[in-house]
C-alpha positions as a printed NumPy array, in Angstrom:
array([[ 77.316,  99.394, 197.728],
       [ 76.27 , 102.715, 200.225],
       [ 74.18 , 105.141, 198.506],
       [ 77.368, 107.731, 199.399],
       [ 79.984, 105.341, 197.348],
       [ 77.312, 105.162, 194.84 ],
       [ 77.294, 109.098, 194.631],
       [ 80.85 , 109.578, 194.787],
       [ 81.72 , 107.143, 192.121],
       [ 79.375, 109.309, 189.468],
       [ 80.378, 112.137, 190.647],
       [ 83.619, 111.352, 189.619],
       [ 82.964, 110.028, 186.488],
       [ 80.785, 113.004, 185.373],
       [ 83.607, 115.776, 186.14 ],
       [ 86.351, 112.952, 184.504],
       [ 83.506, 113.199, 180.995],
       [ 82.874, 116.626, 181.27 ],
       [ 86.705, 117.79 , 181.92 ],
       [ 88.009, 115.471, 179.104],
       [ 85.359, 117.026, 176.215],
       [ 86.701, 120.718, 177.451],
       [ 89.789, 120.316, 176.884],
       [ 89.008, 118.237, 173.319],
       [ 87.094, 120.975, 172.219],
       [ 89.765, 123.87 , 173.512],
       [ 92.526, 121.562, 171.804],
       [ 90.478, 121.508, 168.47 ],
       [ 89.957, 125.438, 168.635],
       [ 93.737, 126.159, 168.592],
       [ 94.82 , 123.138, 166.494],
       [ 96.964, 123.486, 163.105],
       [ 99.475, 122.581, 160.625],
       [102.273, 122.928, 163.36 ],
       [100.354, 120.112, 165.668],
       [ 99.881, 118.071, 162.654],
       [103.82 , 118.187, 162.449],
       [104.43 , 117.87 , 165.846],
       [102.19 , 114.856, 166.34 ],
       [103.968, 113.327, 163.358],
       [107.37 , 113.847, 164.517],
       [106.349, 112.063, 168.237],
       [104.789, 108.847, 166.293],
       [107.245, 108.454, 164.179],
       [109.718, 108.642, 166.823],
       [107.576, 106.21 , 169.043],
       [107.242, 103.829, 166.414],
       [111.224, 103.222, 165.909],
       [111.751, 103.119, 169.413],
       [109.037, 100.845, 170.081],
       [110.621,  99.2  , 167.501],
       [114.084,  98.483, 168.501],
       [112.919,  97.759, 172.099],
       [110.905,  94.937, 171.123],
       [114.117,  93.149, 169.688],
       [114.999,  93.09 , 173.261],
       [113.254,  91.468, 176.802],
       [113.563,  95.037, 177.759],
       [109.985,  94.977, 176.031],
       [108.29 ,  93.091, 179.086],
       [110.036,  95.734, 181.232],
       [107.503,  98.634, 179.468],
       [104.46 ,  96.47 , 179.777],
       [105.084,  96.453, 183.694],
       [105.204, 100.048, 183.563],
       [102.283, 100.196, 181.53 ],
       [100.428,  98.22 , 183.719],
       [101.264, 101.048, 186.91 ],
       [100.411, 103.463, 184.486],
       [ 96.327, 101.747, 184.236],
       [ 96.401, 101.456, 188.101],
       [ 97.276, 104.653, 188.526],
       [ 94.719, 106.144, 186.11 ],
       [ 91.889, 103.548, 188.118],
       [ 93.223, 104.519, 191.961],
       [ 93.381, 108.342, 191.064],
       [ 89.814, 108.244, 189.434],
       [ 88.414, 106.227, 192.36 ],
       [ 90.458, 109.103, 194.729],
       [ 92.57 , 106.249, 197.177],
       [ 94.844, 108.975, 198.293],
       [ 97.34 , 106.603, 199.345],
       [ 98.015, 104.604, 196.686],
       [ 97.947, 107.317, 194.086],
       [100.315, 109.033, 196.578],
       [102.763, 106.158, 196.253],
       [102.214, 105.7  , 192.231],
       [102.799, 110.15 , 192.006],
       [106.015, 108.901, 193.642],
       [107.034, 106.59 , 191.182],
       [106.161, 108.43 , 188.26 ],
       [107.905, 111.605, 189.595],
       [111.404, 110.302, 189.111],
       [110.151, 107.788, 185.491],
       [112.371, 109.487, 183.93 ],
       [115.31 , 108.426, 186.308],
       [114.186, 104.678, 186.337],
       [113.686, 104.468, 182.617],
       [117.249, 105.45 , 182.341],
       [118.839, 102.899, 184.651],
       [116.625, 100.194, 183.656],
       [116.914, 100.661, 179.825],
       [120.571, 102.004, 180.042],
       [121.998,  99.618, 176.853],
       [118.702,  99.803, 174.959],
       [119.05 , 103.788, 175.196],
       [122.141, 103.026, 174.079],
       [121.456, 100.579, 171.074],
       [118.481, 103.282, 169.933],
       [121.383, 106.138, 169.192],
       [123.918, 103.738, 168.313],
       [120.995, 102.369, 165.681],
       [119.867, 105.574, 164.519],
       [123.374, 106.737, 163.723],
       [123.572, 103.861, 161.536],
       [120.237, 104.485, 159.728],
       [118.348, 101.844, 161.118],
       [115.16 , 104.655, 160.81 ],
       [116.183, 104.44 , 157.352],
       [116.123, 100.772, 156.781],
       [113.208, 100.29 , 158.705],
       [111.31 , 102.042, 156.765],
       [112.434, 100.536, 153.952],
       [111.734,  97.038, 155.839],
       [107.407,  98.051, 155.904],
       [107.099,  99.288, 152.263],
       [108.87 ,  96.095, 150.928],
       [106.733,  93.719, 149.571],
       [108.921,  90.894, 149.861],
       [109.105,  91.436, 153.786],
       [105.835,  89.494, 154.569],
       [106.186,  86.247, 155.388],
       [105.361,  82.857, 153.127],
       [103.423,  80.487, 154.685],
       [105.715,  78.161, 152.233],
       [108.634,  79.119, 153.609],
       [107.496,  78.54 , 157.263],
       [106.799,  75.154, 156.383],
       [109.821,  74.364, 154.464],
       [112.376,  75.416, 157.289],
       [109.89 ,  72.838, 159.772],
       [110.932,  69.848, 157.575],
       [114.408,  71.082, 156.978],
       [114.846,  71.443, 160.844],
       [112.592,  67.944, 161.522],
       [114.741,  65.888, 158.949],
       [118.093,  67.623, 160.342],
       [117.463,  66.512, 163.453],
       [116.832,  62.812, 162.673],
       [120.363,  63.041, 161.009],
       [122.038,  64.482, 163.972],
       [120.229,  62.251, 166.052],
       [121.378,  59.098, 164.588],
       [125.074,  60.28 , 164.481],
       [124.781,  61.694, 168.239],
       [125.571,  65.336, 167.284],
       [124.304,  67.989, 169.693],
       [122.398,  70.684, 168.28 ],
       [120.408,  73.502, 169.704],
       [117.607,  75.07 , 167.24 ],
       [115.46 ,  77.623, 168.397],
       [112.115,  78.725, 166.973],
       [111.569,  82.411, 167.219],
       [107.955,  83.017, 168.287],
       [105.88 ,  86.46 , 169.367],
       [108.834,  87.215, 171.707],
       [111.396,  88.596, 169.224],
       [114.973,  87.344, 170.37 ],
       [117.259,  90.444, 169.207],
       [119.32 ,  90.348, 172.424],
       [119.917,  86.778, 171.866],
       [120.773,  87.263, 168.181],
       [123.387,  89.737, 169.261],
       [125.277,  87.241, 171.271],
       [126.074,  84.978, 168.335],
       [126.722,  85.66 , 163.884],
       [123.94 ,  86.636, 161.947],
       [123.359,  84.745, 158.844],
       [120.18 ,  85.125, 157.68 ],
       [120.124,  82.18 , 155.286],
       [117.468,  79.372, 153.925],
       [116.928,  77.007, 156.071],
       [118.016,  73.653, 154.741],
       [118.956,  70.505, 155.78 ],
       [122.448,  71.415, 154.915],
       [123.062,  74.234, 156.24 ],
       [121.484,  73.151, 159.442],
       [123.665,  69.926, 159.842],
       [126.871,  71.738, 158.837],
       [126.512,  74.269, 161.203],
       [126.15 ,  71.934, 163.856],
       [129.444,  69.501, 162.738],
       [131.756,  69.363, 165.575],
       [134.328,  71.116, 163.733],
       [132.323,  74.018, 162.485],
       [132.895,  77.248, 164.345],
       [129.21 ,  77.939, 165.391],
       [128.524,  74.485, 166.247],
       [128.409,  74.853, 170.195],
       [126.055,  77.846, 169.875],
       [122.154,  78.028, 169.69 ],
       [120.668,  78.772, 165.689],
       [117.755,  80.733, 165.818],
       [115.373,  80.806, 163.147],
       [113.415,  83.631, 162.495],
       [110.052,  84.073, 159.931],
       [111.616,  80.232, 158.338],
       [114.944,  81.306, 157.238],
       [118.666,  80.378, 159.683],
       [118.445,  84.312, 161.073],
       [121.876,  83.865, 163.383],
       [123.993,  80.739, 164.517],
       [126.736,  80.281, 167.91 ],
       [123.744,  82.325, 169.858],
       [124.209,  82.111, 173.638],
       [120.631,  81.345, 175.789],
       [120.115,  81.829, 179.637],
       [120.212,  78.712, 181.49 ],
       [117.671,  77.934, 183.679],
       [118.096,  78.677, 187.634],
       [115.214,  75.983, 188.032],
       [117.022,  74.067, 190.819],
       [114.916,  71.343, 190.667],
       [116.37 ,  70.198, 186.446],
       [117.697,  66.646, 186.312],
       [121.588,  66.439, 186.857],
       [121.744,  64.161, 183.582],
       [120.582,  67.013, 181.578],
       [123.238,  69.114, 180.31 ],
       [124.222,  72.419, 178.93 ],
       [121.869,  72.56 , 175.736],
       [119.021,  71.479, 177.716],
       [119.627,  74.246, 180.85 ],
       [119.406,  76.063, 177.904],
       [116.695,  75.144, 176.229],
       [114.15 ,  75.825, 179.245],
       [116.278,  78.664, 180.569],
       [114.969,  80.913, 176.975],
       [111.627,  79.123, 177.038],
       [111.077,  79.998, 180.47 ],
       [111.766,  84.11 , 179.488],
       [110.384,  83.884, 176.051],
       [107.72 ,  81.872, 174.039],
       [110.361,  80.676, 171.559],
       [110.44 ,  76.689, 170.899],
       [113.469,  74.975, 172.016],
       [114.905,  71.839, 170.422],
       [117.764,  69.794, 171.545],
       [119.24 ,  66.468, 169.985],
       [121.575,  65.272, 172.585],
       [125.781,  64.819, 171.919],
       [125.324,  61.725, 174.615],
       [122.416,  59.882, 173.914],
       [120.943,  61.124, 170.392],
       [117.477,  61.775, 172.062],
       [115.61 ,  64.924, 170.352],
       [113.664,  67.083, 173.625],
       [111.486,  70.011, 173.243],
       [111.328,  73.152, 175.707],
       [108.462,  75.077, 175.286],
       [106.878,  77.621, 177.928],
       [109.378,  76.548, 180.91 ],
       [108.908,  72.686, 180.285],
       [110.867,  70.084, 179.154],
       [109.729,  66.916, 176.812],
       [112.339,  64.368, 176.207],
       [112.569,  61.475, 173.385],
       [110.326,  62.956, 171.082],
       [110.313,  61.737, 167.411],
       [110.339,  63.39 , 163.725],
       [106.592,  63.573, 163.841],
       [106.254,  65.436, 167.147],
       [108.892,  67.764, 166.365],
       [106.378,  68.288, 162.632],
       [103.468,  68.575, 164.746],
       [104.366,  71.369, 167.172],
       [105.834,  73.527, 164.917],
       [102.869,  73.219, 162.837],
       [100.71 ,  73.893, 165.271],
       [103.046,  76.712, 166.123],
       [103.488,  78.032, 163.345],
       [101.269,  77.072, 160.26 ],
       [ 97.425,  78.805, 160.146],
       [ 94.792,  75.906, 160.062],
       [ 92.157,  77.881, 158.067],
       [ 93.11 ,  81.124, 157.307],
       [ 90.952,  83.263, 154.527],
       [ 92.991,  86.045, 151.9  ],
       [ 92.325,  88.9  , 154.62 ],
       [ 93.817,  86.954, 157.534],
       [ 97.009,  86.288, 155.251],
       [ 97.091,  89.549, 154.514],
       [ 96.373,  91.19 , 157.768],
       [ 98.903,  88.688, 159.307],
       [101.759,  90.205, 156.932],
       [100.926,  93.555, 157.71 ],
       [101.018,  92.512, 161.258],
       [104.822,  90.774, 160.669],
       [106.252,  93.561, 158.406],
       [105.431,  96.037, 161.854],
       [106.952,  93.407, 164.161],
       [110.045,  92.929, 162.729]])
């Protein structure tokens, strides 16, 4: 690197130090109870936002800006006049592109906060019972794993989706909540060919049946066997925009398939089905203080 660079660079990064500690120390010297409120008032606000926004893809949407938002900060500390002329651009008119890109999650914020979702929310984090059960987890895999032998062997089509890090709220709004146990039961009776929510997608959320008669994006994967119908199109269409697990039991042939990160795996049994979801979904060796941090971590989340 030329000695010039060299000096540049530090340059840069001494004024960036010695600017930044000013104005800490000229914020600290006028700081008081009316800052405390105000900072208060913008987290909490933040939080709920950030909140309702991850129920929706809009979520990977603010990570993309985020991500112009670091390269900004790096091109305009390493002065590339050009590019930070193009990012002052963007950011100029944020306020317009936030708007058009996140017009119905703007919307579902007020519509949510007229409701009292801030309300419930809160509500949600301070509730004990919120966290969720290892136990549980595992008892909605074998309710879904022997469900789907039972469906398979009387070729009914099913569609069960396993909610993963990618929270599915947009999806949930397309079909019925329920928000049930997940049983064998329940499972197979929601799938009869008579029942109402049978030709839908079930999504299950944190081990419990969250909604039923859910519609998923089908894949535009041009290249997906023509044998493969609907429910599978499906299947990789949400795994391919979400990190959910997908499983199908086919209406033709009874076969059980997996999706899982934009991939299909067809004729798998019982035990594979156990296996990923385990894998998925159930901690190998987790100590007291990863349960509990992993609660704390779920009752934020959701």
């Amino acid at each position: 690197m030329p000695i010039e660079l060299k000096m540049k660079y530090f340059s840069n990064l001494e004024n960036t130090i010695l600017t930044y500690f000013s104005q800490v120390k000229g914020l600290f010297g006028t700081f008081g109870l009316v800052d405390v409120v105000d900072i208060f008032v913008v987290a909490v606000l933040l939080f709920f936002v950030i909140r309702i926004i991850r129920e929706t893809r809009a979520w990977q949407l603010i990570k993309g800006i985020l991500l112009l938002v670091l390269i900004y900060a790096v091109v305009n500390f390493l002065g590339m006049g050009a590019s930070s002329y193009i990012l002052k651009a963007i950011f100029a008119n944020i306020l317009l592109i936030v708007v058009i890109l996140f017009g119905p999650e703007i919307r579902n914020i007020l519509e949510q906060m007229g409701k009292g979702a801030a309300k419930n929310s809160l509500k949600a984090i301070l509730h004990s019972g919120v966290a969720v059960e290892v136990a549980q987890v595992k008892s909605s895999i074998e309710a879904a794993c022997k469900a789907c032998v039972d469906m398979s062997d009387d070729n009914v089509g099913a569609l069960i989706v396993f909610e993963n890090e990618s929270l599915l709220g947009d999806i949930i709004s397309t079909g019925t909540e329920i928000n049930a146990t997940a049983t064998k039961e329940l499972i197979e009776n929601i799938f009869y060919p008579k029942a109402p929510l049978h030709d839908g997608a079930m999504i299950i959320r944190d081990g419990r049946v969250y909604a039923a008669g859910c519609i998923l994006p089908l894949t535009k994967d041009n290249d997906i066997s023509s044998a493969l119908g609907t429910r599978h199109r499906a299947a990789i269409g949400l795994s391919q925009q979400s990190d959910a697990i997908v499983f199908v039991v086919s209406e033709e042939t009874g076969e059980i398939s997996v999706a899982q990160n934009g991939t299909l795996k067809r004729n798998i049994s019982s035990g594979d089905m156990r296996d990923i979801l385990t894998e998925s979904f159930i901690p190998a060796d987790s100590s007291s203080g990863d349960k509990i941090l992993n609660k704390l971590v779920r009752r934020l989340k959701k």
